[in-house]
Coordinates of C-alpha atoms in Angstrom, one line a residue:
M1 CA 61.3 9.9 110.0
S2 CA 58.0 11.1 111.5
T3 CA 55.7 13.4 109.7
G4 CA 56.1 15.9 112.6
T5 CA 59.8 16.4 112.0
A6 CA 59.7 16.3 108.2
R7 CA 60.7 19.5 106.5
R8 CA 57.7 21.0 104.6
R9 CA 58.3 21.7 101.0
R10 CA 58.0 25.5 100.3
T11 CA 55.9 26.8 97.5
P12 CA 57.5 29.0 94.8
S13 CA 55.8 32.1 96.2
E14 CA 57.3 31.4 99.7
H15 CA 60.8 30.9 98.1
A16 CA 60.4 34.3 96.3
Q17 CA 59.3 36.1 99.5
R18 CA 62.3 34.5 101.4
H19 CA 64.8 35.6 98.7
A20 CA 63.3 39.1 98.6
A21 CA 63.5 39.4 102.3
A22 CA 67.1 38.3 102.3
A23 CA 68.0 40.7 99.5
R24 CA 66.4 43.6 101.3
G25 CA 68.4 42.9 104.3
T26 CA 71.7 43.0 102.5
G27 CA 71.8 46.7 101.9
T28 CA 70.1 49.8 100.6
L29 CA 71.8 49.5 97.2
T30 CA 70.8 45.9 96.6
G31 CA 69.7 45.4 93.0
V32 CA 71.0 48.7 91.6
G33 CA 72.3 46.9 88.5
T34 CA 68.9 45.3 87.8
A35 CA 67.2 48.7 88.4
A36 CA 69.6 50.4 86.0
L37 CA 68.8 47.8 83.3
F38 CA 65.1 48.4 83.9
I39 CA 65.5 52.1 83.5
L40 CA 67.5 51.6 80.3
R41 CA 64.9 49.4 78.8
R42 CA 62.2 52.0 79.5
N43 CA 64.2 54.9 78.2
W44 CA 66.7 53.6 75.7
L45 CA 65.1 55.3 72.7
R46 CA 64.8 58.6 74.5
L47 CA 68.4 58.5 75.6
A48 CA 69.6 57.6 72.1
I49 CA 67.6 60.5 70.6
W50 CA 69.0 63.0 73.0
A51 CA 72.6 62.0 72.6
L52 CA 72.5 61.7 68.8
V53 CA 70.6 64.9 68.2
L54 CA 72.8 67.0 70.4
A55 CA 76.1 65.5 69.1
S56 CA 75.0 65.7 65.5
M57 CA 74.8 69.5 65.7
I58 CA 78.6 69.6 65.8
P59 CA 79.4 68.7 62.2
V60 CA 76.3 70.6 60.9
V61 CA 77.3 73.9 62.6
Y62 CA 81.0 73.4 61.9
D63 CA 80.4 72.8 58.2
S64 CA 78.2 75.9 58.0
Q65 CA 80.8 78.1 59.7
Q66 CA 83.6 76.8 57.4
Q67 CA 81.6 78.0 54.5
A68 CA 80.6 81.3 56.1
F69 CA 84.1 82.2 57.3
P70 CA 86.5 80.5 54.9
T71 CA 89.4 82.8 55.5
Q72 CA 91.2 84.1 58.6
A73 CA 90.2 87.6 57.7
A74 CA 86.5 86.6 57.8
R75 CA 87.0 84.9 61.2
D76 CA 88.8 88.0 62.6
A77 CA 85.9 90.2 61.4
Y78 CA 83.4 87.8 63.1
A79 CA 85.5 88.1 66.3
Q80 CA 84.9 91.8 66.3
V81 CA 81.1 91.4 65.9
A82 CA 81.0 88.6 68.5
N83 CA 82.7 90.8 71.1
T84 CA 79.4 92.5 72.0
P85 CA 77.3 92.5 75.2
A86 CA 74.4 90.9 73.4
V87 CA 76.5 87.9 72.2
A88 CA 78.2 87.6 75.6
A89 CA 74.9 87.5 77.4
M90 CA 73.3 84.9 75.1
T91 CA 76.2 82.5 74.2
G92 CA 79.1 83.4 76.6
L93 CA 82.4 85.3 76.3
P94 CA 83.9 85.1 72.8
Y95 CA 87.4 84.3 74.1
A96 CA 88.6 82.5 70.9
A97 CA 86.3 84.0 68.2
G98 CA 89.1 84.2 65.7
S99 CA 89.4 80.4 65.3
L100 CA 87.1 77.8 63.9
G101 CA 87.0 76.1 67.3
G102 CA 86.2 79.3 69.1
I103 CA 83.4 80.1 66.6
L104 CA 82.0 76.7 67.2
V105 CA 81.9 77.3 70.9
I106 CA 80.1 80.6 70.4
K107 CA 77.5 79.2 68.1
I108 CA 76.6 75.9 69.7
W109 CA 78.2 75.4 73.2
M110 CA 75.6 77.1 75.2
T111 CA 72.8 75.5 73.3
L112 CA 74.2 72.0 73.8
A113 CA 75.0 72.6 77.5
V114 CA 71.6 74.0 78.4
A115 CA 69.8 71.3 76.3
L116 CA 71.6 68.5 78.1
A117 CA 70.7 70.2 81.5
F118 CA 67.1 70.1 80.5
A119 CA 67.4 66.5 79.3
V120 CA 68.8 65.2 82.7
V121 CA 66.3 67.2 84.7
F122 CA 63.4 65.6 82.8
L123 CA 65.1 62.2 82.9
V124 CA 65.8 62.2 86.6
T125 CA 62.2 63.4 87.3
R126 CA 60.6 60.8 85.0
N127 CA 62.4 57.9 86.7
G128 CA 62.3 59.4 90.1
R129 CA 59.5 61.6 91.4
A130 CA 57.1 60.7 88.6
D131 CA 57.5 56.9 89.2
E132 CA 57.0 57.5 92.9
E133 CA 53.9 59.6 92.2
A134 CA 52.5 56.9 90.0
G135 CA 53.2 54.1 92.6
R136 CA 55.8 52.3 90.6
T137 CA 58.6 53.0 93.1
E138 CA 56.6 51.4 95.9
L139 CA 55.9 48.3 93.7
L140 CA 59.6 48.0 92.9
R141 CA 60.7 48.3 96.5
S142 CA 58.4 45.4 97.4
T143 CA 60.8 43.2 95.4
A144 CA 64.5 42.5 95.8
L145 CA 65.5 46.2 95.6
G146 CA 67.2 48.1 98.4
R147 CA 65.7 51.5 99.5
H148 CA 68.2 53.5 97.5
A149 CA 68.7 51.1 94.6
Y150 CA 66.2 52.6 92.2
P151 CA 67.1 56.3 92.6
S152 CA 70.8 55.4 92.5
A153 CA 70.2 53.6 89.2
N154 CA 68.4 56.6 87.9
Y155 CA 71.3 58.8 88.6
L156 CA 73.8 56.4 87.1
V157 CA 71.7 56.1 83.8
S158 CA 71.5 59.9 83.7
A159 CA 75.2 60.2 84.2
G160 CA 75.7 57.7 81.4
L161 CA 73.7 59.9 79.0
C162 CA 75.9 62.9 79.9
L163 CA 79.1 60.9 79.4
A164 CA 77.9 59.3 76.1
T165 CA 76.8 62.7 74.8
G166 CA 80.1 64.3 75.7
L167 CA 82.1 61.5 74.2
L168 CA 80.2 61.7 70.9
I169 CA 80.7 65.5 70.8
S170 CA 84.4 65.1 71.3
L171 CA 84.7 62.4 68.7
L172 CA 82.8 64.5 66.1
C173 CA 85.0 67.5 66.9
L174 CA 88.0 65.3 66.2
S175 CA 86.4 64.0 63.0
V176 CA 86.3 67.5 61.5
D177 CA 90.1 68.0 62.4
L178 CA 89.6 70.4 65.3
P179 CA 92.5 70.4 67.9
A180 CA 92.5 67.3 70.0
T181 CA 92.8 68.9 73.4
G182 CA 90.1 71.4 72.7
S183 CA 87.8 68.7 71.3
W184 CA 88.0 66.6 74.5
V185 CA 87.5 69.7 76.6
M186 CA 84.5 70.6 74.5
G187 CA 82.8 67.3 75.1
A188 CA 83.8 67.2 78.8
S189 CA 82.5 70.7 79.5
I190 CA 79.1 69.8 78.1
A191 CA 79.0 66.5 79.9
G192 CA 80.1 68.2 83.1
T193 CA 77.1 70.6 82.9
G194 CA 74.8 67.6 82.7
L195 CA 76.5 65.9 85.6
A196 CA 76.1 69.0 87.8
F197 CA 72.4 69.2 87.0
I198 CA 71.8 65.6 87.8
G199 CA 72.6 66.4 91.4
L200 CA 70.4 69.5 91.4
A201 CA 67.5 67.6 89.8
A202 CA 67.9 64.8 92.4
I203 CA 67.4 67.3 95.2
C204 CA 64.4 68.9 93.4
G205 CA 62.8 65.4 93.3
Q206 CA 63.1 65.2 97.1
L207 CA 61.8 68.7 97.7
A208 CA 58.7 68.5 95.5
S209 CA 55.8 66.1 96.0
T210 CA 54.9 66.0 92.3
S211 CA 56.7 65.4 89.0
R212 CA 55.3 68.7 87.7
G213 CA 56.8 70.5 90.8
A214 CA 60.1 68.8 90.5
N215 CA 60.5 69.7 86.8
S216 CA 59.4 73.3 87.5
L217 CA 62.1 73.6 90.2
G218 CA 64.7 72.0 88.0
V219 CA 63.9 74.3 85.0
A220 CA 63.8 77.3 87.4
L221 CA 67.4 76.4 88.5
I222 CA 68.5 76.2 84.9
G223 CA 67.1 79.6 84.2
L224 CA 68.5 81.1 87.4
F225 CA 72.1 79.8 86.7
Y226 CA 71.9 80.8 83.1
F227 CA 71.0 84.4 84.0
I228 CA 73.6 84.5 86.7
R229 CA 76.2 83.4 84.1
A230 CA 74.8 86.0 81.6
A231 CA 75.0 88.8 84.2
A232 CA 78.6 87.7 85.1
D233 CA 79.7 87.8 81.4
L234 CA 78.2 91.3 81.0
Q235 CA 80.5 92.3 83.9
A236 CA 83.6 90.7 82.4
E237 CA 86.6 92.7 81.4
G238 CA 87.1 91.9 77.8
V239 CA 87.2 88.2 77.5
N240 CA 88.4 87.6 81.0
P241 CA 85.6 86.0 83.1
S242 CA 84.1 87.8 86.0
A243 CA 84.3 86.3 89.5
A244 CA 80.5 86.2 89.5
S245 CA 80.6 83.4 86.9
W246 CA 81.7 81.0 89.6
F247 CA 78.2 81.2 91.2
S248 CA 76.8 79.2 88.3
P249 CA 77.5 75.7 87.2
I250 CA 77.0 76.8 83.7
G251 CA 79.7 79.4 84.3
W252 CA 82.0 76.7 85.7
A253 CA 81.7 74.6 82.5
Q254 CA 82.1 77.7 80.3
N255 CA 85.3 78.5 82.1
M256 CA 86.8 75.3 80.9
R257 CA 87.3 77.3 77.6
A258 CA 87.5 74.7 74.9
F259 CA 89.8 75.6 72.0
G260 CA 91.2 78.4 74.2
E261 CA 92.9 77.8 77.6
D262 CA 91.5 74.2 77.7
N263 CA 91.1 74.1 81.5
W264 CA 90.3 70.7 82.9
W265 CA 90.0 71.5 86.6
P266 CA 86.4 72.9 86.6
L267 CA 85.3 69.5 85.5
L268 CA 86.1 68.2 89.0
A269 CA 83.8 70.9 90.5
L270 CA 81.0 70.0 88.2
A271 CA 81.3 66.3 88.9
G272 CA 81.6 67.0 92.6
L273 CA 78.4 69.1 92.6
G274 CA 76.6 66.3 90.8
L275 CA 77.9 63.6 93.2
A276 CA 77.2 65.8 96.3
G277 CA 73.7 66.5 95.1
C278 CA 72.9 62.8 94.5
L279 CA 74.3 61.8 97.9
L280 CA 72.3 64.6 99.6
A281 CA 69.1 63.4 97.7
L282 CA 69.6 59.9 99.0
R283 CA 70.0 61.2 102.5
L284 CA 66.9 63.3 102.2
E285 CA 65.0 60.3 100.9
S286 CA 65.7 58.4 104.1
T287 CA 64.1 61.2 106.2
R288 CA 60.7 61.4 104.4
D289 CA 57.7 59.3 103.7
L290 CA 57.4 57.6 100.3
G291 CA 55.3 59.8 98.1
A292 CA 55.8 62.9 100.1
G293 CA 58.0 65.9 99.4
L294 CA 60.1 67.9 101.9
L295 CA 58.5 71.2 100.9
P296 CA 55.1 71.5 102.4
E297 CA 52.2 71.7 100.0
R298 CA 51.0 75.2 99.6
R299 CA 47.4 75.5 100.8
G300 CA 45.1 76.7 98.1
P301 CA 41.9 78.6 98.6
A302 CA 39.0 76.8 100.2
A303 CA 37.1 76.8 97.0
A304 CA 38.2 77.2 93.4
G305 CA 37.2 80.2 91.5
S306 CA 34.4 79.9 88.9
F307 CA 36.9 80.1 86.0
T308 CA 39.3 77.6 87.5
T309 CA 36.5 75.0 87.6
T310 CA 36.2 75.1 83.8
A311 CA 38.3 73.0 81.5
L312 CA 40.1 76.0 80.1
G313 CA 40.7 77.6 83.6
L314 CA 42.2 74.4 85.0
A315 CA 44.5 73.9 82.0
L316 CA 45.7 77.5 82.3
R317 CA 46.2 77.1 86.0
L318 CA 48.3 73.9 85.5
Q319 CA 50.5 75.5 82.7
R320 CA 50.8 79.1 84.0
S321 CA 54.5 78.7 85.0
S322 CA 55.4 77.2 81.7
L323 CA 53.5 79.9 79.8
I324 CA 55.3 82.7 81.6
G325 CA 58.6 81.1 80.9
W326 CA 57.9 80.7 77.2
F327 CA 56.7 84.3 76.8
L328 CA 59.8 85.6 78.6
G329 CA 62.0 83.5 76.4
A330 CA 60.3 84.8 73.3
A331 CA 60.8 88.4 74.5
V332 CA 64.5 87.9 75.2
S333 CA 65.2 86.2 71.9
G334 CA 63.3 88.8 70.0
L335 CA 65.3 91.6 71.6
F336 CA 68.6 89.7 71.0
F337 CA 67.8 89.0 67.3
G338 CA 67.0 92.6 66.6
S339 CA 70.1 93.9 68.4
V340 CA 72.5 91.9 66.2
A341 CA 70.7 92.1 62.9
Q342 CA 72.7 95.0 61.4
A343 CA 76.0 93.6 62.7
M344 CA 75.3 90.1 61.2
S345 CA 74.3 91.6 57.8
S346 CA 77.5 93.6 57.5
L347 CA 79.6 90.5 58.4
L348 CA 78.2 88.0 55.9
D349 CA 79.5 88.1 52.4
P350 CA 76.7 88.4 49.8
E351 CA 78.7 86.4 47.3
N352 CA 79.2 83.5 49.8
P353 CA 77.1 80.5 48.8
F354 CA 76.6 79.5 52.4
A355 CA 75.3 82.9 53.3
R356 CA 72.9 82.9 50.3
N357 CA 71.6 79.5 51.3
F358 CA 71.2 80.4 54.9
V359 CA 69.5 83.8 54.7
G360 CA 67.4 83.2 51.7
T361 CA 66.8 85.1 48.5
G362 CA 66.4 88.6 49.9
H363 CA 67.4 91.6 47.8
S364 CA 69.8 92.7 50.6
M365 CA 71.8 90.7 53.2
L366 CA 69.9 92.6 55.9
D367 CA 66.6 91.4 54.6
G368 CA 68.0 87.8 54.5
V369 CA 69.2 88.1 58.2
L370 CA 65.8 89.4 59.3
G371 CA 64.1 86.6 57.4
I372 CA 66.2 84.0 59.2
F373 CA 65.4 85.7 62.6
V374 CA 61.7 85.5 61.7
L375 CA 62.1 81.8 61.1
F376 CA 63.9 81.4 64.5
N377 CA 60.9 83.0 66.2
A378 CA 58.6 80.6 64.3
L379 CA 60.6 77.6 65.5
L380 CA 60.3 78.8 69.0
A381 CA 56.6 79.1 68.7
G382 CA 56.4 75.6 67.2
A383 CA 58.3 74.1 70.1
F384 CA 56.0 75.9 72.6
A385 CA 52.9 74.6 70.9
I386 CA 54.0 71.0 70.9
Q387 CA 55.1 71.1 74.5
C388 CA 51.9 72.8 75.5
L389 CA 49.6 70.3 73.8
A390 CA 51.7 67.5 75.2
A391 CA 50.3 68.4 78.6
A392 CA 47.1 66.7 77.5
R393 CA 48.8 63.4 77.1
S394 CA 50.5 63.9 80.5
E395 CA 47.1 64.3 82.1
E396 CA 45.8 61.2 80.5
E397 CA 49.0 59.2 81.2
S398 CA 48.9 60.1 84.9
G399 CA 45.3 59.0 85.3
R400 CA 44.0 62.5 86.1
L401 CA 41.9 62.6 82.9
E402 CA 39.7 59.8 84.1
Q403 CA 38.8 61.7 87.2
Q404 CA 37.9 64.8 85.2
L405 CA 35.8 62.9 82.7
A406 CA 33.9 61.1 85.5
G407 CA 31.7 64.2 85.8
S408 CA 29.8 66.1 83.1
L409 CA 33.0 67.3 81.3
A410 CA 33.0 66.2 77.6
R411 CA 36.1 64.9 76.0
G412 CA 36.0 67.5 73.2
T413 CA 35.7 70.3 75.7
W414 CA 38.7 69.0 77.7
L415 CA 41.0 68.5 74.7
G416 CA 39.8 71.7 73.1
A417 CA 40.9 73.7 76.2
H418 CA 44.5 72.4 75.9
L419 CA 44.4 73.0 72.1
L420 CA 43.2 76.5 72.5
I421 CA 46.1 77.4 74.8
A422 CA 48.6 75.9 72.4
V423 CA 47.0 77.8 69.4
L424 CA 46.6 81.2 71.0
G425 CA 49.8 81.0 73.0
S426 CA 51.9 80.3 69.8
G427 CA 50.2 83.2 68.2
V428 CA 51.2 85.5 71.0
I429 CA 54.8 84.2 70.9
L430 CA 55.0 84.9 67.1
L431 CA 53.6 88.4 67.5
L432 CA 55.7 89.2 70.5
G433 CA 59.0 87.9 69.1
G434 CA 58.5 89.6 65.7
Y435 CA 57.5 92.9 67.2
L436 CA 60.4 93.0 69.6
T437 CA 62.9 92.0 66.9
G438 CA 61.8 94.9 64.8
A439 CA 61.8 97.3 67.8
A440 CA 65.4 96.3 68.7
S441 CA 66.7 96.4 65.1
Q442 CA 67.7 100.0 65.3
G443 CA 65.4 101.0 62.4
S444 CA 66.3 98.1 60.2
A445 CA 62.7 97.0 60.0
A446 CA 59.3 98.2 61.2
P447 CA 58.1 96.3 64.2
A448 CA 54.6 95.7 62.8
L449 CA 56.1 94.3 59.6
L450 CA 58.2 91.7 61.4
A451 CA 55.3 90.9 63.7
G452 CA 53.2 90.1 60.6
A453 CA 56.0 88.2 59.0
C454 CA 56.2 86.0 62.1
L455 CA 52.5 85.5 62.3
A456 CA 52.5 84.2 58.8
F457 CA 54.2 81.1 60.2
W458 CA 51.1 80.4 62.4
P459 CA 49.6 77.9 59.9
A460 CA 52.9 76.0 60.0
V461 CA 52.6 75.7 63.7
L462 CA 49.0 74.7 63.4
S463 CA 49.8 71.9 61.0
L464 CA 52.2 70.4 63.5
L465 CA 49.5 70.6 66.1
G466 CA 47.1 68.9 63.7
L467 CA 49.6 66.0 63.3
Q468 CA 50.0 65.9 67.1
L469 CA 46.3 65.6 67.5
L470 CA 46.1 62.9 65.0
A471 CA 48.8 60.9 66.8
F472 CA 47.0 61.6 70.1
G473 CA 43.9 60.0 68.7
Y474 CA 45.4 57.0 66.9
A475 CA 48.7 56.4 68.7
P476 CA 48.6 58.1 72.0
R477 CA 51.7 56.4 73.5
F478 CA 53.8 57.7 70.6
T479 CA 52.3 61.2 70.4
A480 CA 55.4 63.0 71.7
A481 CA 57.8 61.0 69.5
I482 CA 55.8 61.6 66.3
A483 CA 55.3 65.3 67.0
W484 CA 58.9 66.1 67.9
A485 CA 60.2 64.0 65.0
A486 CA 58.0 66.0 62.5
Y487 CA 59.2 69.2 64.1
G488 CA 62.8 68.2 63.9
I489 CA 62.6 67.2 60.2
S490 CA 60.9 70.5 59.3
V491 CA 63.5 72.5 61.3
M492 CA 66.4 70.7 59.6
A493 CA 64.9 71.2 56.1
A494 CA 64.0 74.9 56.6
M495 CA 67.3 75.8 58.3
F496 CA 69.8 73.6 56.5
G497 CA 68.0 72.2 53.5
G498 CA 70.2 74.2 51.1
L499 CA 73.4 73.0 52.8
F500 CA 72.2 69.4 52.5
S501 CA 71.5 70.0 48.7
L502 CA 67.8 69.3 49.2
S503 CA 65.6 70.5 46.3
E504 CA 63.4 73.5 46.7
D505 CA 60.3 71.2 46.3
V506 CA 61.4 69.1 49.3
I507 CA 62.0 72.1 51.5
R508 CA 58.7 73.6 50.5
A509 CA 57.0 70.4 51.4
T510 CA 57.8 70.9 55.1
P511 CA 55.7 73.2 57.4
F512 CA 58.4 75.8 58.2
G513 CA 60.0 75.6 54.7
A514 CA 56.7 76.3 53.0
I515 CA 56.2 79.7 54.5
P516 CA 58.0 82.6 52.8
R517 CA 60.4 84.5 55.0
V518 CA 59.3 88.1 54.8
P519 CA 61.2 90.5 54.2
A520 CA 63.7 88.2 52.5
E521 CA 61.1 86.6 50.2
D522 CA 57.9 87.8 48.6
F523 CA 54.7 86.9 50.6
S524 CA 52.2 84.4 49.2
W525 CA 48.9 83.3 50.6
A526 CA 48.8 79.9 48.9
P527 CA 51.0 77.9 51.4
L528 CA 49.2 79.4 54.4
A529 CA 45.9 78.3 53.0
V530 CA 47.2 74.8 52.2
L531 CA 48.7 74.4 55.7
L532 CA 45.5 75.6 57.4
L533 CA 43.5 73.1 55.5
I534 CA 45.9 70.3 56.4
S535 CA 45.8 71.3 60.1
L536 CA 42.0 71.3 60.1
V537 CA 41.8 67.8 58.5
L538 CA 44.4 66.3 60.7
G539 CA 43.0 67.9 63.8
A540 CA 39.4 66.9 63.1
A541 CA 40.5 63.3 62.5
G542 CA 42.5 63.2 65.7
M543 CA 39.7 64.8 67.8
G544 CA 37.1 62.3 66.3
R545 CA 39.3 59.3 67.1
F546 CA 40.0 60.6 70.7
N547 CA 36.2 60.8 71.3
R548 CA 35.9 57.1 70.4
R549 CA 39.0 55.4 71.9
D550 CA 39.7 54.2 75.4
V551 CA 41.5 56.4 77.9
L552 CA 45.0 55.0 78.2
A553 CA 46.8 55.7 81.5
N554 CA 50.5 54.7 81.6

C-alpha cells in the first residue's frame, strides 16, 4: 500500500471534534441526560435542602395544631376566627377549618406553595440565564450538547424538585394519619404550583438579558398572582371561590382543596401551564442570539448621577426593587398581625401547654400573641438582612467586583456599602412592622411600644450579619449556606424550642431566642449588649479577612 493512499491516524482531539460534530447533528436535545446529571451535581445540596425544609414543616405544624386544638369544639372555634377577610387574603379561603387537615392547609399551604415557587424561579434562573450570562452555556454548547439540551435539562431537574417535594409532603401527611386522598392532593397541589412557575420562570429567562432581571420578573409574577388570588378570595361568597381566582396559578392550585373537595383536575392545568411555558421558552431561545434577551435594554442616562457613582449609590441602585418589595412585605405583614391579634388571643386556651410554649410567659394571652408577632417581624427582618448582604457575594461571584476594585474604590468601602444597606434596611423593617402591628391591633397595644419591641431584635439580626461577614471573609463560597443555616436554627429554636423540649438555656443561646419578647416578657438590656459585641467581633474579623484574601469569581 502506498503512503499516498494510507489512512492517516487521527489524533484524540480530532476524534473528539468528530464525535461532537456528529452529536450536534443528531438533534437539539442531544445530551439532555448528561446535562441533567451535570445540573444535579452542581445543585444537589440546594435541591435537598429546599425539599427537606419545606416538607419537614408538615409534621411540625401538624403537631402544634393538635396541641393547640385538641377537641372538635376548639377546631370549630378556630373555624369561626379563620373565616375573616384578613385570613382569606393571607392564607386562602378557610373551606375546611373545622378539621385538622383543613387547619393544616390554612396554616402552611400558602407558605409552602409560594416558597416552592420562589425556589423554582431561582433554580431555573441560576442554571439558565445566569449560566448564559457567565458564558458557561456557550462553553457547554461547544461540546456534544444540542441547542436545547441544557435548558431542557434545567426544566426537568426543576420539575424533579417539585415532584420530590410534593411526594415528601404527601408521605408526611400520611405519616400523621391524615386522610389519604387529602394527603395526596395536598402534595400534588403544592408540586403543581412549582410546575406552573417553572414555565413562567423559563419565559422570564428568555425575556431578560441578565439573571438579576430574570429573577426580578419571576418574583414580580409570584407577587402579581398572589395578590390576584388574595383579591379573588376577598370577593368570594363564604368559602366558595370567586371566578377571579382562576386568573392566578396559585388560585388554581388552591382550588384543588386538599382535605375538602379534593379536586384533581386543576393539576392538569398547572402542569399544562408549566409545559407550555417551557416549550415557548425553547421556541423563543431559537429566535434570539446567545446572551441576549428579547426585551430591549432600557437606555439609561448618558451619565450617572454623582450619588450613583459612589459605592453606596450603586449598591442601592442595584437593590432598589428588592428593597421596595421587602418594605411592602413588612407593611402588609404588620397590618395583618395587628388585625388578628385580639381574635387569636381569645381563641387560644391559657391552660393549653402548647399555647403557653408558643406565645411565651406573658401575663395575658394577648401579650403572648403580640410577643410572637413581634418575633415574626424580627424573623422577616433577619431574612431581609441576609438576602441583602448576599448581594455582595453575587457581585464577587459574577466578576463585577474585580471591575469595581480596578479603580480607586477600597474593598472596605465597597463591602461597607452593602453592609450599611442591610443594617439600616433591617432596622426600617423592624420599626415599620412593629408600628403597623400596633396601629392595626384595635387598641391592643401602642404602636410605639411594639415598634420599640421589634427594634430590640436588631442586635439579633446584626449578629447574623456578623456571622455572614465572617463566612464571606474565610469561606466565601459557603457564605449563603452558613448564613441561612444559622438563621434556620435560630428560627426553629425561638419558635418551636419549647415544643421540641429544648432547655431555656439552649433557646437563649440563639440570636432570636435571646431577645425578650415585649410585651410578653420583661425587657432586659444584657442580651442586646452581648449580641452587639458578638456582631462587632465577627464582623471585624470577616472584614479584615476580606481585605487580605483573593477575589474569588465563580
